[in-house]
Amino acid sequence: MIKLPIHILTIDTIKLFYRFYNIDKYFSSFNFLESKLEKAKSIHRKDDTLPTLSGYYMGMQILVSPKGLTVRGSLCKSAIGNNYYSLTREEMKDAFVRLSDALQISLIDAQVLRIDIGVCILMQYPTESYFQSLGSCKDYECWERTHSHYYENTNRTMIFYNKRREVESKRDFHLLEEMGQNILRIELRFTKDLPRQFNKQKITGEDLFNPTFFNGLINRFKSEYDKIHKNKTLQPVKDNLSSGDGIDFTLSNLIELQGQNSINKIIAVLRPKFKRGAFLRYSNKLKRLKNLSFESPLITELNSKISEIIELTY
């Protein structure tokens, strides 16, 4: 099956829980899956007199306990072996139904505990060069690892990372031959308290492929991305500078050389040192530095490609 090449948002990692309302269903699932799971093992937990079965099936992690069945993993990888290529909503639904049939569990009725939505984008420049243009974000902690850039809070994570590096580390040489050099993957992960985040009493497997709910996921991806402050670049120096202009340009130049994200860390350390009300005036003045007023061409490119992806996904 030929896949769409990295142009639309796709539901990727999911976590589902199907509750057993009687012990017979537990025994039925345990006995059925015990011989089918890869790396299957049975363990006794302190709180349970009956064993818990764990293993992998169709690329998904499976856990069968007396309370119910838990499924966790990448729907894309389960369907086509990787999350580099995109799946349409109908293809995602087909993969979900095949998994449900294989497990002999009605996953459309299962509670959804986690949803990741993501996309891979072919960029003009090395992926890490875009990270310095991605600044702070309200309600998120921002941090970096090698080849990745994170925004994280209690309930959500948004991550930008070098997809090619990840594939190289897994030594998937066939996929590497099909990939471009500068592949940026962006994922928005809803990891906790999903009903409150989506203003629903309960989210089930059936909701994942409901057009209204799916479009809501797309909208959330766009809105969370838009919340990120995009760092500006340095405006060319002009003639006839005043002393104030010179100080502004020097400070702007130093900020650009150091990187806005590094400056944000300094600002965070300084914050408790300010007099009442002074910090707000200070931070607003830094944001209004007139020599840091140009939108980065990297951000222009990224904004344009994300907008195109959003339109193609609807």
mmCIF file of C-alpha atoms in Angstrom, residues 38-178:
data_model
loop_
_atom_site.group_PDB
_atom_site.id
_atom_site.type_symbol
_atom_site.label_atom_id
_atom_site.label_comp_id
_atom_site.label_asym_id
_atom_site.label_seq_id
_atom_site.Cartn_x
_atom_site.Cartn_y
_atom_site.Cartn_z
ATOM 1 C CA GLU A 38 5.166 -11.750 21.721
ATOM 2 C CA LYS A 39 7.468 -11.655 24.756
ATOM 3 C CA ALA A 40 4.510 -12.797 26.847
ATOM 4 C CA LYS A 41 4.964 -13.050 30.583
ATOM 5 C CA SER A 42 2.629 -13.632 33.498
ATOM 6 C CA ILE A 43 3.248 -11.772 36.744
ATOM 7 C CA HIS A 44 1.530 -11.571 40.115
ATOM 8 C CA ARG A 45 0.952 -8.103 41.497
ATOM 9 C CA LYS A 46 0.613 -7.469 45.213
ATOM 10 C CA ASP A 47 -2.966 -6.229 44.978
ATOM 11 C CA ASP A 48 -4.206 -9.043 42.721
ATOM 12 C CA THR A 49 -4.641 -12.712 43.545
ATOM 13 C CA LEU A 50 -4.858 -13.461 39.810
ATOM 14 C CA PRO A 51 -1.922 -12.995 37.423
ATOM 15 C CA THR A 52 -1.423 -10.154 34.950
ATOM 16 C CA LEU A 53 -0.405 -11.009 31.396
ATOM 17 C CA SER A 54 1.834 -8.656 29.431
ATOM 18 C CA GLY A 55 3.366 -8.735 25.969
ATOM 19 C CA TYR A 56 3.149 -7.313 22.452
ATOM 20 C CA TYR A 57 0.697 -7.899 19.641
ATOM 21 C CA MET A 58 0.570 -6.209 16.228
ATOM 22 C CA GLY A 59 3.224 -3.783 17.473
ATOM 23 C CA MET A 60 1.166 -2.707 20.492
ATOM 24 C CA GLN A 61 1.911 -3.269 24.171
ATOM 25 C CA ILE A 62 -0.852 -5.376 25.755
ATOM 26 C CA LEU A 63 -1.638 -5.796 29.448
ATOM 27 C CA VAL A 64 -4.389 -8.124 30.696
ATOM 28 C CA SER A 65 -5.263 -7.801 34.402
ATOM 29 C CA PRO A 66 -8.351 -8.802 36.374
ATOM 30 C CA LYS A 67 -9.506 -5.182 36.070
ATOM 31 C CA GLY A 68 -9.292 -4.996 32.292
ATOM 32 C CA LEU A 69 -7.195 -4.886 29.137
ATOM 33 C CA THR A 70 -4.773 -2.031 28.394
ATOM 34 C CA VAL A 71 -3.451 -1.305 24.904
ATOM 35 C CA ARG A 72 -0.627 1.166 24.307
ATOM 36 C CA GLY A 73 1.421 2.003 21.237
ATOM 37 C CA SER A 74 1.634 3.679 17.855
ATOM 38 C CA LEU A 75 -1.371 3.081 15.639
ATOM 39 C CA CYS A 76 0.745 4.084 12.621
ATOM 40 C CA LYS A 77 3.509 1.615 13.435
ATOM 41 C CA SER A 78 0.929 -1.089 14.056
ATOM 42 C CA ALA A 79 -0.617 -0.431 10.631
ATOM 43 C CA ILE A 80 2.383 0.267 8.363
ATOM 44 C CA GLY A 81 5.498 -0.212 10.508
ATOM 45 C CA ASN A 82 6.467 3.467 10.987
ATOM 46 C CA ASN A 83 5.044 6.924 11.722
ATOM 47 C CA TYR A 84 7.006 8.677 8.991
ATOM 48 C CA TYR A 85 4.180 8.283 6.517
ATOM 49 C CA SER A 86 0.688 9.580 7.152
ATOM 50 C CA LEU A 87 -2.568 7.665 7.439
ATOM 51 C CA THR A 88 -5.923 9.132 6.477
ATOM 52 C CA ARG A 89 -8.692 9.073 9.061
ATOM 53 C CA GLU A 90 -10.296 6.108 7.287
ATOM 54 C CA GLU A 91 -6.993 4.212 7.228
ATOM 55 C CA MET A 92 -6.518 4.910 10.936
ATOM 56 C CA LYS A 93 -10.013 3.584 11.606
ATOM 57 C CA ASP A 94 -9.328 0.435 9.547
ATOM 58 C CA ALA A 95 -6.118 -0.212 11.515
ATOM 59 C CA PHE A 96 -8.020 0.292 14.774
ATOM 60 C CA VAL A 97 -10.765 -2.147 13.741
ATOM 61 C CA ARG A 98 -8.202 -4.773 12.683
ATOM 62 C CA LEU A 99 -6.501 -4.490 16.078
ATOM 63 C CA SER A 100 -9.852 -4.739 17.857
ATOM 64 C CA ASP A 101 -10.805 -7.861 15.881
ATOM 65 C CA ALA A 102 -7.420 -9.474 16.478
ATOM 66 C CA LEU A 103 -7.709 -8.939 20.248
ATOM 67 C CA GLN A 104 -11.370 -9.984 20.254
ATOM 68 C CA ILE A 105 -12.130 -6.884 22.314
ATOM 69 C CA SER A 106 -14.530 -4.072 21.383
ATOM 70 C CA LEU A 107 -11.959 -1.264 21.482
ATOM 71 C CA ILE A 108 -14.523 1.273 20.265
ATOM 72 C CA ASP A 109 -15.953 1.009 23.796
ATOM 73 C CA ALA A 110 -12.557 1.299 25.506
ATOM 74 C CA GLN A 111 -11.647 4.428 27.462
ATOM 75 C CA VAL A 112 -8.972 6.566 25.792
ATOM 76 C CA LEU A 113 -6.233 7.551 28.246
ATOM 77 C CA ARG A 114 -3.737 9.088 25.824
ATOM 78 C CA ILE A 115 -3.775 10.515 22.290
ATOM 79 C CA ASP A 116 -0.788 11.704 20.263
ATOM 80 C CA ILE A 117 -1.297 13.529 16.984
ATOM 81 C CA GLY A 118 1.698 14.255 14.815
ATOM 82 C CA VAL A 119 3.232 14.848 11.410
ATOM 83 C CA CYS A 120 6.631 14.710 9.691
ATOM 84 C CA ILE A 121 7.652 17.727 7.619
ATOM 85 C CA LEU A 122 10.444 18.041 5.064
ATOM 86 C CA MET A 123 12.263 21.292 5.910
ATOM 87 C CA GLN A 124 14.717 23.412 3.950
ATOM 88 C CA TYR A 125 17.361 23.559 6.706
ATOM 89 C CA PRO A 126 18.650 21.166 9.403
ATOM 90 C CA THR A 127 15.852 20.557 11.907
ATOM 91 C CA GLU A 128 17.781 21.748 14.971
ATOM 92 C CA SER A 129 18.203 25.217 13.427
ATOM 93 C CA TYR A 130 14.450 25.819 13.880
ATOM 94 C CA PHE A 131 14.552 25.291 17.656
ATOM 95 C CA GLN A 132 16.139 28.671 18.447
ATOM 96 C CA SER A 133 13.227 30.406 16.740
ATOM 97 C CA LEU A 134 10.733 28.635 19.009
ATOM 98 C CA GLY A 135 10.521 30.645 22.217
ATOM 99 C CA SER A 136 8.597 30.426 25.472
ATOM 100 C CA CYS A 137 4.985 29.283 25.735
ATOM 101 C CA LYS A 138 2.418 30.212 28.377
ATOM 102 C CA ASP A 139 1.457 27.340 30.684
ATOM 103 C CA TYR A 140 4.304 25.160 29.392
ATOM 104 C CA GLU A 141 7.820 24.451 30.593
ATOM 105 C CA CYS A 142 10.269 24.621 27.695
ATOM 106 C CA TRP A 143 13.390 22.462 27.570
ATOM 107 C CA GLU A 144 15.684 20.762 25.086
ATOM 108 C CA ARG A 145 17.472 17.488 24.569
ATOM 109 C CA THR A 146 19.912 16.598 21.838
ATOM 110 C CA HIS A 147 17.993 16.849 18.547
ATOM 111 C CA SER A 148 14.640 17.652 20.242
ATOM 112 C CA HIS A 149 12.744 20.629 21.668
ATOM 113 C CA TYR A 150 9.981 20.150 24.281
ATOM 114 C CA TYR A 151 7.006 22.073 25.661
ATOM 115 C CA GLU A 152 5.523 20.238 28.621
ATOM 116 C CA ASN A 153 2.934 20.660 31.359
ATOM 117 C CA THR A 154 1.004 18.284 33.584
ATOM 118 C CA ASN A 155 -1.434 17.174 30.874
ATOM 119 C CA ARG A 156 0.237 17.778 27.516
ATOM 120 C CA THR A 157 3.554 17.692 25.704
ATOM 121 C CA MET A 158 4.423 19.273 22.365
ATOM 122 C CA ILE A 159 7.695 18.060 20.902
ATOM 123 C CA PHE A 160 9.733 19.031 17.846
ATOM 124 C CA TYR A 161 12.486 16.593 16.922
ATOM 125 C CA ASN A 162 14.862 15.343 14.250
ATOM 126 C CA LYS A 163 13.041 12.338 12.820
ATOM 127 C CA ARG A 164 15.930 11.214 10.661
ATOM 128 C CA ARG A 165 18.190 10.967 13.730
ATOM 129 C CA GLU A 166 15.624 8.736 15.411
ATOM 130 C CA VAL A 167 15.389 6.445 12.372
ATOM 131 C CA GLU A 168 19.195 6.321 12.138
ATOM 132 C CA SER A 169 19.412 5.262 15.786
ATOM 133 C CA LYS A 170 17.013 2.381 15.038
ATOM 134 C CA ARG A 171 19.082 1.413 11.958
ATOM 135 C CA ASP A 172 16.052 1.335 9.668
ATOM 136 C CA PHE A 173 18.104 1.674 6.495
ATOM 137 C CA HIS A 174 15.215 0.994 4.134
ATOM 138 C CA LEU A 175 13.209 3.901 5.562
ATOM 139 C CA LEU A 176 16.299 6.143 5.564
ATOM 140 C CA GLU A 177 16.573 5.665 1.796
ATOM 141 C CA GLU A 178 13.018 6.969 1.384
#
